[in-house]
XYZ file of C-alpha atoms in Angstrom:
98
model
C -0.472 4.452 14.682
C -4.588 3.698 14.186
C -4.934 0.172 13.438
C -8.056 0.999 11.086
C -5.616 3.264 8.368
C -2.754 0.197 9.134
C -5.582 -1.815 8.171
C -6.390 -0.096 5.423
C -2.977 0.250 3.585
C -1.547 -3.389 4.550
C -4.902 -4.496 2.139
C -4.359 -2.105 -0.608
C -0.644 -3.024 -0.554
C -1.286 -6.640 -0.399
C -4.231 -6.529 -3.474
C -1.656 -4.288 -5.460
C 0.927 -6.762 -5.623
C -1.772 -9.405 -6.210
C -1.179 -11.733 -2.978
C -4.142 -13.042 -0.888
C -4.439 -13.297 2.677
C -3.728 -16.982 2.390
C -0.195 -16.387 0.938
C 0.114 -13.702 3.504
C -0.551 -16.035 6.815
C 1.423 -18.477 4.944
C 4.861 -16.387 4.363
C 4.628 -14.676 7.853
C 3.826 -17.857 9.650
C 0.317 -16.792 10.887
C -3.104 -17.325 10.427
C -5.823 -16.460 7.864
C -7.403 -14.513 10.394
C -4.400 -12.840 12.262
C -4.175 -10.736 8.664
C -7.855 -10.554 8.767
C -7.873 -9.028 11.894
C -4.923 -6.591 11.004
C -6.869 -4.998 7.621
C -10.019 -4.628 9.687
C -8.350 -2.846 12.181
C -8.923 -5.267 14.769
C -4.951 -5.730 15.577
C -1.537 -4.696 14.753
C 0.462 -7.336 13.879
C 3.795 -8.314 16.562
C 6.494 -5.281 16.333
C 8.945 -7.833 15.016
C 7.026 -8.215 11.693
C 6.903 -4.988 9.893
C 10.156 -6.063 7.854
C 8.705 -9.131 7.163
C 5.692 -8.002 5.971
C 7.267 -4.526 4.390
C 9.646 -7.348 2.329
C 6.218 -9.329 1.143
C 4.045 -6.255 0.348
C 7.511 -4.573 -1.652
C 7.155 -1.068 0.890
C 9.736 0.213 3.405
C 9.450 -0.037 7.554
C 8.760 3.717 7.090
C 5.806 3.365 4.714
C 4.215 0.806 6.737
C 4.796 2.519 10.289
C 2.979 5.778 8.846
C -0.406 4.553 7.125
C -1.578 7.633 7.076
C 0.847 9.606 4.825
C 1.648 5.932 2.811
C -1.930 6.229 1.769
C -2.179 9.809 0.696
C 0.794 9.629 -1.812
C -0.728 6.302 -3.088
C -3.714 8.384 -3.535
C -2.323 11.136 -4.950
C 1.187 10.288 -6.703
C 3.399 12.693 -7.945
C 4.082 12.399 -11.433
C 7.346 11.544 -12.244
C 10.506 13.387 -13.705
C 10.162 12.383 -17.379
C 6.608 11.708 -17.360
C 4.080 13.194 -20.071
C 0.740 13.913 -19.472
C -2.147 14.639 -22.581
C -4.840 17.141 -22.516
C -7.564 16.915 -24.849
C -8.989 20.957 -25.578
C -11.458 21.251 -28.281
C -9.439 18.972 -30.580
C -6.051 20.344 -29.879
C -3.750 17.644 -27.782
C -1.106 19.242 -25.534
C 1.385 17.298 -24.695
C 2.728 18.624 -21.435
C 6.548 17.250 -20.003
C 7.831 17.878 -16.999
């Protein structure tokens, strides 16, 4: 795993469920700068953490132990079964369900 897309995904995670690094150190016992250092790629937190932090950040082990593919469906989510999407074409709306 490459620390810098860990990094990455532990601080989109963390500012999508609206926690700061403070709350962070302080649930996980750590310092301001120990999650610093993990979302600038600096470190990788201690291999008994990623439940820990996967519980805080509401992700699975799995998401958090691939970074790489985590961050590519966040960037590109399926839309889901029952989901509608609208299309604006020269006036006309289409409503399109899946």
């Amino acid at each position: 795993m490459q620390k810098e897309q860990f990094g990455i995904l532990l601080t989109t995670l963390r500012k999508k469920n609206g926690i700061s690094q403070k709350e962070m150190a302080e649930w996980l016992s750590v310092s301001v700068s120990a999650v610093s250092k993990w979302e600038h790629g600096k470190n990788l937190p201690d291999m008994t953490m990623p439940g820990s932090i996967a519980e805080i950040l509401q992700a699975s082990c799995d998401e958090l132990l691939n970074p790489e593919k985590t961050l590519e469906r966040l960037a590109n989510p399926e839309p889901q079964k029952g989901e509608t999407e609208e299309t604006d074409m020269k006036g006309y709306t289409f409503l399109n369900v899946e």
